[in-house]
Amino acid sequence: MIQRSRRAAALVALCAALSTTAVAGGASAMAESPSQSATQTVSYLGHQFTVPARWPVVDLGKAPSTCVRFDQHAVYLGTPGGRQDCPARVLGRTEALVIQPAAASAAAPRTTEDRAAQELVATGNGFQVTATYRADRALAQSILAGAALPPPTSGSAAPPRASALVSADSVVAGSTNFTGQGFDACAAPDSSSMSAWKSSSPFSAVGIYIGGTNRGCSQPNLTAAWVSQQAAAGWRFLPIYVGLQGPGNGCGCATLTSASQGTAAADDAINEVTALGFPAGIEITYDMEAYSTSGGDSSLVVGFEAAWAAELHARGYKAGVYGSMSSTIGDLVKNYTSATMPDIIDFASIPGSGGSTVSDPAIPSGDWADHQRIHQYTVGHTETWGGVAIGIDSDYFDVQLSSATTPPGYTPNADSGWSVYDSNTDKTTVFGMGSGGHLGFSQGAG
């Protein structure tokens, strides 16, 4: 969350980890395209994977603190570590591979696909392979096929990321309500780290990246059992969904093209929090990084966020949106009374801001005024508490949403839709629900 996309300026290189890599086979030429011949062969767990020669290969057994990132090409061998040394934020996905041990099984290898997360997961006797992709799904498939792994079953979905579902009663609906200091980390910290921070840090709420096309860090700790344990320890939560980004985003991320995609994003986010043991009624925040506000881009993003909020509301959840004042939050403020608004805003406002306020001069005092704000006041830094160092963003929460809270700024049109005015183009975009619940829109002069 950002300016979460910019602070990973340091997209920290894997150099330190690469000194301990295990590469079987190889070639001297540098290439990443499957149409070129420069490849290397990586042997692990009885399978051979042919990958582009430029991809670094990291042995996680020798470098367990390596941050397993899906925003850059790499092959990771072994189980991602519980204490990954990650930047506070990693955004986006590309083609990458994680090959790790799994439980023994007599079942034949099987491949599933999660299109929303843009990943293929192949499982077999004693192994699991996760292949992420962005623009080159064919490359990911060809790597698996070259290792004699089957293509994804038609209509298959990846298994829930939570290792074991727990009773929703152990995570109350109010688990996303909190007033005070919180933080978010790219990869959910392991339980011992959470315990150390709970007893020694000023933080009592944690942001967790539950899913989405542009979630960049692996999440070995983020399971239903982990959520239940942290809830019992007194932690409150900010579930964050990193989906499609606005046009002209600076992170090279997968970009939204239709306002109606907000509905599918909300449905996928609900699937993710359900797998983690959260009950209905919680708040889920959409991470919308900085984007272009020229042309009709602002109207497109506001329409997307309206569809996100409307679908969450329809299914009994609260909606949040994170963003910077220069684009996401600024556009929501402009359309506060003309589009379906999120229940809370999580705004990045850094220069000169303090860590105990949710006020900002660019946000009218009457908007999201009833304990409906989170303020991200420090980004991309490392703090150490209880002897445990974690790369984090720091946030101040003022969120107290009851089931009776009315979404702010929702003014339905006669056609059960909403309109968005873009001052840059002097045009109004009208979003309406058509037959079958499909979202459509039309645009005209202001």
Short mmCIF file of C-alpha atoms in Angstrom, two decimals:
data_model
loop_
_atom_site.label_atom_id
_atom_site.label_comp_id
_atom_site.label_asym_id
_atom_site.label_seq_id
_atom_site.Cartn_x
_atom_site.Cartn_y
_atom_site.Cartn_z
CA MET A 1 0.00 0.00 0.00
CA ILE A 2 1.63 3.15 -0.68
CA GLN A 3 2.71 4.85 -1.82
CA ARG A 4 3.35 1.24 -1.23
CA SER A 5 4.32 0.70 -4.83
CA ARG A 6 7.13 3.25 -4.72
CA ARG A 7 8.80 2.45 -1.51
CA ALA A 8 9.91 -0.91 -2.84
CA ALA A 9 12.31 1.23 -4.90
CA ALA A 10 14.59 -0.90 -3.42
CA LEU A 11 13.15 -4.03 -4.94
CA VAL A 12 15.95 -5.59 -2.93
CA ALA A 13 18.02 -7.87 -5.16
CA LEU A 14 18.40 -11.51 -4.34
CA CYS A 15 22.17 -11.24 -4.46
CA ALA A 16 22.80 -12.39 -0.91
CA ALA A 17 20.52 -15.36 -1.33
CA LEU A 18 21.97 -16.23 -4.69
CA SER A 19 25.37 -16.93 -3.18
CA THR A 20 23.75 -20.05 -1.75
CA THR A 21 21.69 -21.08 -4.75
CA ALA A 22 21.52 -24.58 -6.13
CA VAL A 23 21.39 -24.66 -9.92
CA ALA A 24 21.42 -27.95 -11.77
CA GLY A 25 22.41 -27.54 -15.41
CA GLY A 26 22.51 -24.09 -16.97
CA ALA A 27 23.52 -21.97 -19.91
CA SER A 28 25.61 -18.86 -20.31
CA ALA A 29 23.22 -16.97 -22.57
CA MET A 30 20.75 -14.50 -21.05
CA ALA A 31 17.14 -14.93 -22.07
CA GLU A 32 13.66 -14.97 -20.55
CA SER A 33 11.42 -15.72 -23.50
CA PRO A 34 10.26 -19.30 -24.09
CA SER A 35 10.82 -18.67 -27.79
CA GLN A 36 14.57 -18.38 -27.17
CA SER A 37 16.85 -21.34 -26.52
CA ALA A 38 18.81 -20.15 -23.47
CA THR A 39 17.50 -22.31 -20.63
CA GLN A 40 18.66 -24.09 -17.52
CA THR A 41 17.44 -27.34 -16.00
CA VAL A 42 16.62 -27.42 -12.31
CA SER A 43 16.30 -30.84 -10.65
CA TYR A 44 14.40 -31.11 -7.38
CA LEU A 45 12.18 -33.69 -5.67
CA GLY A 46 12.49 -36.12 -8.55
CA HIS A 47 11.41 -33.67 -11.26
CA GLN A 48 13.32 -31.63 -13.79
CA PHE A 49 12.14 -28.13 -14.64
CA THR A 50 13.39 -26.26 -17.69
CA VAL A 51 13.32 -22.54 -17.04
CA PRO A 52 14.85 -19.43 -18.65
CA ALA A 53 18.57 -19.17 -18.00
CA ARG A 54 18.31 -15.70 -16.46
CA TRP A 55 16.07 -16.82 -13.63
CA PRO A 56 17.97 -17.03 -10.33
CA VAL A 57 17.51 -20.30 -8.42
CA VAL A 58 17.33 -19.96 -4.64
CA ASP A 59 17.78 -22.85 -2.21
CA LEU A 60 15.50 -21.88 0.69
CA GLY A 61 17.07 -24.58 2.85
CA LYS A 62 20.34 -22.64 2.72
CA ALA A 63 18.75 -19.18 2.74
CA PRO A 64 15.56 -19.59 4.85
CA SER A 65 15.05 -15.86 5.41
CA THR A 66 14.81 -15.15 1.67
CA CYS A 67 11.67 -13.23 0.74
CA VAL A 68 9.76 -15.42 -1.70
CA ARG A 69 8.48 -12.83 -4.16
CA PHE A 70 6.23 -13.27 -7.13
CA ASP A 71 6.93 -9.86 -8.65
CA GLN A 72 10.22 -10.97 -10.21
CA HIS A 73 11.43 -14.05 -12.09
CA ALA A 74 12.96 -16.72 -9.85
CA VAL A 75 12.88 -20.40 -8.91
CA TYR A 76 12.63 -21.15 -5.19
CA LEU A 77 13.53 -24.63 -3.93
CA GLY A 78 12.15 -25.70 -0.55
CA THR A 79 9.52 -24.44 1.86
CA PRO A 80 9.24 -20.65 2.23
CA GLY A 81 10.59 -19.63 5.62
CA GLY A 82 8.38 -18.49 8.49
CA ARG A 83 10.51 -15.37 9.00
CA GLN A 84 11.06 -13.99 5.52
CA ASP A 85 13.14 -10.83 5.27
CA CYS A 86 10.73 -8.94 3.00
CA PRO A 87 10.39 -5.26 2.16
CA ALA A 88 7.29 -3.78 3.75
CA ARG A 89 5.49 -4.01 0.43
CA VAL A 90 5.92 -6.07 -2.74
CA LEU A 91 3.42 -5.46 -5.50
CA GLY A 92 2.53 -7.36 -8.66
CA ARG A 93 3.06 -10.80 -10.16
CA THR A 94 5.11 -12.27 -12.94
CA GLU A 95 6.35 -15.73 -13.92
CA ALA A 96 8.02 -17.46 -10.94
CA LEU A 97 8.23 -20.95 -9.47
CA VAL A 98 8.19 -22.42 -5.95
CA ILE A 99 8.98 -26.16 -5.68
CA GLN A 100 8.53 -27.51 -2.18
CA PRO A 101 8.04 -30.75 -0.25
CA ALA A 102 4.50 -31.86 0.54
CA ALA A 103 2.79 -34.80 2.19
CA ALA A 104 3.18 -38.21 0.61
CA SER A 105 0.18 -39.28 -1.43
CA ALA A 106 -0.78 -42.21 -3.60
CA ALA A 107 -2.89 -39.94 -5.81
CA ALA A 108 -1.72 -39.09 -9.30
CA PRO A 109 -0.26 -35.60 -9.81
CA ARG A 110 -2.93 -32.95 -10.30
CA THR A 111 -2.77 -29.32 -11.36
CA THR A 112 -5.30 -26.68 -10.32
CA GLU A 113 -5.50 -23.05 -11.32
CA ASP A 114 -6.54 -19.91 -9.51
CA ARG A 115 -7.20 -17.38 -12.26
CA ALA A 116 -7.88 -14.59 -9.80
CA ALA A 117 -4.44 -15.06 -8.22
CA GLN A 118 -2.82 -15.95 -11.57
CA GLU A 119 -1.18 -19.12 -10.36
CA LEU A 120 -1.03 -22.82 -11.15
CA VAL A 121 -0.56 -25.33 -8.33
CA ALA A 122 0.62 -28.87 -9.14
CA THR A 123 0.57 -31.46 -6.35
CA GLY A 124 1.84 -35.02 -6.29
CA ASN A 125 3.50 -37.61 -4.11
CA GLY A 126 5.74 -35.61 -1.79
CA PHE A 127 5.86 -32.35 -3.71
CA GLN A 128 3.96 -29.17 -4.58
CA VAL A 129 4.79 -26.72 -7.34
CA THR A 130 3.37 -23.19 -7.47
CA ALA A 131 3.83 -21.40 -10.78
CA THR A 132 2.72 -17.77 -10.89
CA TYR A 133 2.28 -15.75 -14.05
CA ARG A 134 1.18 -12.43 -15.41
CA ALA A 135 1.55 -11.88 -19.16
CA ASP A 136 2.97 -15.32 -20.00
CA ARG A 137 0.62 -18.01 -18.71
CA ALA A 138 1.85 -20.25 -21.56
CA LEU A 139 5.37 -20.18 -20.13
CA ALA A 140 4.14 -21.27 -16.70
CA GLN A 141 2.17 -24.11 -18.26
CA SER A 142 5.09 -25.21 -20.44
CA ILE A 143 7.43 -25.40 -17.44
CA LEU A 144 5.01 -27.72 -15.66
CA ALA A 145 4.40 -29.77 -18.80
CA GLY A 146 8.16 -30.16 -19.29
CA ALA A 147 8.31 -31.72 -15.81
CA ALA A 148 5.62 -34.25 -16.82
CA LEU A 149 2.97 -32.50 -14.73
CA PRO A 150 -0.59 -32.43 -16.08
CA PRO A 151 -2.37 -29.31 -17.34
CA PRO A 152 -4.97 -27.78 -15.02
CA THR A 153 -8.26 -29.62 -14.84
CA SER A 154 -10.97 -27.76 -16.72
CA GLY A 155 -12.86 -25.54 -14.32
CA SER A 156 -10.57 -26.45 -11.43
CA ALA A 157 -9.81 -24.03 -8.65
CA ALA A 158 -6.78 -23.94 -6.43
CA PRO A 159 -7.34 -25.35 -2.93
CA PRO A 160 -7.85 -22.86 -0.10
CA ARG A 161 -4.60 -21.34 1.11
CA ALA A 162 -5.60 -21.93 4.73
CA SER A 163 -4.11 -25.20 5.96
CA ALA A 164 -7.02 -26.02 8.23
CA LEU A 165 -10.35 -24.29 8.59
CA VAL A 166 -11.38 -23.34 12.11
CA SER A 167 -14.70 -22.37 13.57
CA ALA A 168 -15.74 -18.87 12.56
CA ASP A 169 -16.79 -18.38 16.18
CA SER A 170 -13.12 -18.09 17.13
CA VAL A 171 -12.80 -14.94 15.00
CA VAL A 172 -15.57 -12.50 15.88
CA ALA A 173 -17.23 -10.13 13.43
CA GLY A 174 -15.76 -7.20 15.36
CA SER A 175 -12.20 -8.38 14.73
CA THR A 176 -11.71 -5.58 12.19
CA ASN A 177 -12.82 -2.88 14.63
CA PHE A 178 -9.97 -1.12 16.41
CA THR A 179 -8.75 2.26 17.62
CA GLY A 180 -5.01 2.66 18.04
CA GLN A 181 -1.69 1.73 16.47
CA GLY A 182 -1.38 -0.97 13.82
CA PHE A 183 1.07 -2.17 11.18
CA ASP A 184 1.11 -4.23 8.03
CA ALA A 185 3.88 -6.44 6.66
CA CYS A 186 4.18 -7.95 3.19
CA ALA A 187 4.30 -11.52 4.54
CA ALA A 188 2.34 -12.32 7.70
CA PRO A 189 4.88 -12.79 10.54
CA ASP A 190 5.12 -16.17 12.24
CA SER A 191 3.33 -16.70 15.54
CA SER A 192 6.42 -16.29 17.72
CA SER A 193 7.14 -12.92 16.10
CA MET A 194 3.53 -11.85 16.62
CA SER A 195 3.78 -12.86 20.27
CA ALA A 196 6.99 -10.88 20.75
CA TRP A 197 5.45 -7.79 19.19
CA LYS A 198 2.18 -8.13 21.10
CA SER A 199 4.00 -8.04 24.44
CA SER A 200 6.52 -5.30 23.65
CA SER A 201 5.32 -3.07 20.78
CA PRO A 202 2.70 -0.29 20.67
CA PHE A 203 0.80 -2.21 17.95
CA SER A 204 -2.37 -4.22 18.49
CA ALA A 205 -3.70 -4.47 14.92
CA VAL A 206 -2.11 -6.13 11.90
CA GLY A 207 -2.76 -5.75 8.18
CA ILE A 208 -2.73 -9.07 6.32
CA TYR A 209 -2.57 -9.46 2.54
CA ILE A 210 -5.24 -12.06 1.91
CA GLY A 211 -5.07 -12.35 -1.89
CA GLY A 212 -5.49 -10.73 -5.27
CA THR A 213 -3.83 -10.72 -8.69
CA ASN A 214 -1.11 -8.32 -7.54
CA ARG A 215 -0.24 -9.77 -4.14
CA GLY A 216 3.52 -10.15 -4.45
CA CYS A 217 4.71 -12.00 -1.32
CA SER A 218 4.18 -15.65 -0.47
CA GLN A 219 2.21 -16.27 2.72
CA PRO A 220 3.36 -19.49 4.41
CA ASN A 221 2.10 -18.34 7.81
CA LEU A 222 -1.28 -17.01 6.77
CA THR A 223 -3.67 -19.84 7.62
CA ALA A 224 -6.97 -20.12 9.45
CA ALA A 225 -5.10 -21.54 12.44
CA TRP A 226 -2.76 -18.51 12.45
CA VAL A 227 -5.69 -16.08 12.33
CA SER A 228 -7.44 -17.91 15.16
CA GLN A 229 -4.29 -17.88 17.29
CA GLN A 230 -3.66 -14.16 16.76
CA ALA A 231 -7.30 -13.33 17.47
CA ALA A 232 -7.08 -15.25 20.75
CA ALA A 233 -3.92 -13.28 21.61
CA GLY A 234 -5.83 -10.01 21.24
CA TRP A 235 -4.79 -8.89 17.76
CA ARG A 236 -7.26 -7.08 15.51
CA PHE A 237 -7.05 -7.31 11.73
CA LEU A 238 -7.07 -5.36 8.50
CA PRO A 239 -7.64 -7.86 5.66
CA ILE A 240 -6.16 -6.34 2.48
CA TYR A 241 -6.91 -7.50 -1.06
CA VAL A 242 -4.36 -6.52 -3.73
CA GLY A 243 -6.28 -6.90 -6.97
CA LEU A 244 -6.24 -5.21 -10.37
CA GLN A 245 -4.77 -1.71 -10.36
CA GLY A 246 -5.83 1.50 -12.05
CA PRO A 247 -4.62 2.56 -15.52
CA GLY A 248 -1.19 4.14 -15.60
CA ASN A 249 -0.11 2.61 -12.32
CA GLY A 250 3.60 2.94 -11.69
CA CYS A 251 4.16 -0.65 -10.57
CA GLY A 252 3.70 -2.42 -13.91
CA CYS A 253 0.82 -4.31 -12.33
CA ALA A 254 -2.11 -6.08 -13.96
CA THR A 255 -4.60 -3.32 -14.78
CA LEU A 256 -8.37 -3.16 -14.50
CA THR A 257 -10.30 -2.52 -17.69
CA SER A 258 -13.91 -2.52 -16.55
CA ALA A 259 -15.78 -1.19 -13.54
CA SER A 260 -17.66 -4.49 -13.34
CA GLN A 261 -14.42 -6.27 -12.36
CA GLY A 262 -14.92 -4.81 -8.88
CA THR A 263 -17.73 -7.31 -8.32
CA ALA A 264 -15.54 -10.32 -9.11
CA ALA A 265 -12.78 -8.91 -6.88
CA ALA A 266 -15.20 -8.68 -3.95
CA ASP A 267 -16.37 -12.25 -4.49
CA ASP A 268 -12.80 -13.54 -4.57
CA ALA A 269 -11.87 -11.55 -1.45
CA ILE A 270 -14.82 -13.11 0.39
CA ASN A 271 -13.59 -16.56 -0.61
CA GLU A 272 -10.16 -15.72 0.80
CA VAL A 273 -11.37 -14.43 4.18
CA THR A 274 -13.78 -17.35 4.51
CA ALA A 275 -10.89 -19.80 4.02
CA LEU A 276 -9.05 -17.96 6.79
CA GLY A 277 -11.92 -18.46 9.22
CA PHE A 278 -13.34 -14.92 9.27
CA PRO A 279 -17.12 -14.63 9.58
CA ALA A 280 -19.41 -12.39 7.55
CA GLY A 281 -19.66 -8.79 8.74
CA ILE A 282 -15.94 -8.03 8.77
CA GLU A 283 -14.38 -5.22 6.74
CA ILE A 284 -12.14 -5.99 3.74
CA THR A 285 -9.89 -3.29 2.25
CA TYR A 286 -8.97 -2.98 -1.41
CA ASP A 287 -5.39 -1.81 -2.03
CA MET A 288 -5.57 0.63 -4.97
CA GLU A 289 -2.15 2.10 -5.64
CA ALA A 290 -1.54 5.45 -7.35
CA TYR A 291 -2.86 5.61 -10.92
CA SER A 292 -3.39 8.05 -13.77
CA THR A 293 -6.25 10.50 -13.23
CA SER A 294 -6.31 11.69 -16.84
CA GLY A 295 -9.04 11.04 -19.37
CA GLY A 296 -11.70 8.74 -17.99
CA ASP A 297 -9.35 6.83 -15.67
CA SER A 298 -10.72 8.38 -12.50
CA SER A 299 -14.29 7.51 -13.46
CA LEU A 300 -13.26 3.94 -14.26
CA VAL A 301 -11.54 3.43 -10.90
CA VAL A 302 -14.33 5.04 -8.88
CA GLY A 303 -16.84 2.84 -10.70
CA PHE A 304 -14.71 -0.20 -9.93
CA GLU A 305 -14.53 0.69 -6.25
CA ALA A 306 -18.29 1.32 -6.21
CA ALA A 307 -18.88 -2.17 -7.61
CA TRP A 308 -16.44 -3.58 -5.00
CA ALA A 309 -18.33 -1.89 -2.17
CA ALA A 310 -21.78 -2.76 -3.52
CA GLU A 311 -20.97 -6.46 -3.81
CA LEU A 312 -19.46 -6.64 -0.33
CA HIS A 313 -22.51 -4.88 1.10
CA ALA A 314 -24.86 -7.21 -0.77
CA ARG A 315 -23.10 -10.21 0.76
CA GLY A 316 -23.02 -8.87 4.29
CA TYR A 317 -19.49 -7.45 4.51
CA LYS A 318 -18.01 -4.01 5.06
CA ALA A 319 -15.90 -2.38 2.36
CA GLY A 320 -12.66 -0.47 2.69
CA VAL A 321 -10.40 1.19 0.14
CA TYR A 322 -6.73 2.10 0.55
CA GLY A 323 -4.94 4.69 -1.58
CA SER A 324 -3.02 7.92 -1.87
CA MET A 325 -4.52 11.38 -1.65
CA SER A 326 -3.36 12.19 -5.20
CA SER A 327 -5.54 9.57 -6.86
CA THR A 328 -7.64 6.96 -5.04
CA ILE A 329 -8.75 8.88 -1.99
CA GLY A 330 -8.89 12.20 -3.83
CA ASP A 331 -11.25 10.70 -6.42
CA LEU A 332 -13.45 9.13 -3.73
CA VAL A 333 -13.69 12.49 -1.95
CA LYS A 334 -14.80 14.17 -5.20
CA ASN A 335 -17.54 11.58 -5.67
CA TYR A 336 -18.55 11.15 -2.04
CA THR A 337 -22.24 11.83 -2.63
CA SER A 338 -22.59 10.43 -6.14
CA ALA A 339 -21.18 6.90 -5.97
CA THR A 340 -21.33 3.92 -3.64
CA MET A 341 -18.60 4.63 -1.11
CA PRO A 342 -16.54 2.24 1.02
CA ASP A 343 -17.40 2.07 4.69
CA ILE A 344 -13.85 3.06 5.60
CA ILE A 345 -10.91 4.71 3.89
CA ASP A 346 -7.28 3.84 4.53
CA PHE A 347 -5.32 6.85 3.34
CA ALA A 348 -1.59 7.36 2.86
CA SER A 349 -0.64 10.82 4.07
CA ILE A 350 2.99 10.96 5.06
CA PRO A 351 4.71 14.42 5.07
CA GLY A 352 4.28 16.19 8.37
CA SER A 353 1.61 13.78 9.57
CA GLY A 354 1.44 12.31 13.02
CA GLY A 355 0.83 8.80 14.23
CA SER A 356 -2.24 9.42 16.36
CA THR A 357 -4.71 11.13 14.06
CA VAL A 358 -7.03 10.18 11.22
CA SER A 359 -7.53 13.78 10.12
CA ASP A 360 -6.25 15.23 6.86
CA PRO A 361 -6.98 18.67 5.40
CA ALA A 362 -7.80 17.10 2.02
CA ILE A 363 -10.60 14.98 3.49
CA PRO A 364 -13.71 16.94 4.56
CA SER A 365 -14.37 16.48 8.26
CA GLY A 366 -17.90 15.23 7.57
CA ASP A 367 -16.79 12.41 5.24
CA TRP A 368 -16.14 9.00 6.81
CA ALA A 369 -16.58 10.79 10.11
CA ASP A 370 -18.06 8.03 12.28
CA HIS A 371 -14.92 6.01 13.16
CA GLN A 372 -14.38 5.13 9.50
CA ARG A 373 -10.73 5.93 8.82
CA ILE A 374 -7.25 4.45 8.90
CA HIS A 375 -4.22 6.69 8.44
CA GLN A 376 -1.00 5.24 7.03
CA TYR A 377 1.58 7.66 8.39
CA THR A 378 4.92 5.89 7.87
CA VAL A 379 5.92 3.54 5.06
CA GLY A 380 8.72 1.15 4.22
CA HIS A 381 10.79 0.95 7.39
CA THR A 382 11.98 -1.72 9.83
CA GLU A 383 11.12 -1.82 13.51
CA THR A 384 12.42 -4.20 16.16
CA TRP A 385 10.34 -5.23 19.16
CA GLY A 386 11.02 -8.11 21.50
CA GLY A 387 14.20 -8.83 19.55
CA VAL A 388 12.27 -9.39 16.29
CA ALA A 389 12.80 -7.08 13.30
CA ILE A 390 10.02 -6.73 10.69
CA GLY A 391 9.70 -4.46 7.66
CA ILE A 392 6.41 -2.63 8.07
CA ASP A 393 4.13 0.29 7.29
CA SER A 394 2.71 2.05 10.35
CA ASP A 395 -0.98 2.92 10.63
CA TYR A 396 -3.35 4.60 13.04
CA PHE A 397 -6.80 2.99 13.16
CA ASP A 398 -10.10 4.55 14.09
CA VAL A 399 -12.54 1.88 12.92
CA GLN A 400 -15.72 1.02 14.81
CA LEU A 401 -18.30 -0.32 12.38
CA SER A 402 -21.52 -1.78 13.68
CA SER A 403 -23.84 -3.87 11.56
CA ALA A 404 -26.14 -0.85 11.38
CA THR A 405 -23.54 1.47 9.83
CA THR A 406 -24.85 2.97 6.59
CA PRO A 407 -22.32 3.10 3.75
CA PRO A 408 -21.42 6.78 3.30
CA GLY A 409 -22.35 8.68 0.20
CA TYR A 410 -24.57 6.05 -1.41
CA THR A 411 -27.17 7.76 -3.59
CA PRO A 412 -28.90 5.15 -5.77
CA ASN A 413 -30.30 6.23 -9.12
CA ALA A 414 -33.70 5.11 -10.34
CA ASP A 415 -32.00 2.39 -12.38
CA SER A 416 -30.24 1.00 -9.27
CA GLY A 417 -26.95 2.48 -10.38
CA TRP A 418 -24.77 5.47 -9.63
CA SER A 419 -22.98 8.27 -11.41
CA VAL A 420 -19.42 9.57 -11.24
CA TYR A 421 -18.43 13.10 -12.26
CA ASP A 422 -14.88 13.59 -13.55
CA SER A 423 -13.82 17.25 -13.28
CA ASN A 424 -10.82 16.60 -15.52
CA THR A 425 -13.01 15.74 -18.52
CA ASP A 426 -16.26 17.48 -17.50
CA LYS A 427 -18.07 14.20 -18.12
CA THR A 428 -20.42 12.14 -15.99
CA THR A 429 -20.25 8.36 -16.15
CA VAL A 430 -23.44 6.53 -15.18
CA PHE A 431 -23.05 2.97 -13.87
CA GLY A 432 -26.15 0.81 -13.75
CA MET A 433 -27.08 -2.80 -13.14
CA GLY A 434 -28.47 -4.48 -16.22
CA SER A 435 -30.23 -7.79 -16.68
CA GLY A 436 -28.66 -10.67 -14.82
CA GLY A 437 -26.90 -8.30 -12.43
CA HIS A 438 -24.25 -7.24 -14.96
CA LEU A 439 -22.74 -3.80 -14.56
CA GLY A 440 -22.80 -1.46 -17.52
CA PHE A 441 -21.99 2.19 -17.99
CA SER A 442 -22.48 5.14 -20.32
CA GLN A 443 -20.71 8.47 -20.53
CA GLY A 444 -21.86 11.93 -21.44
CA ALA A 445 -21.04 15.59 -20.99
CA GLY A 446 -21.21 16.90 -17.46
#
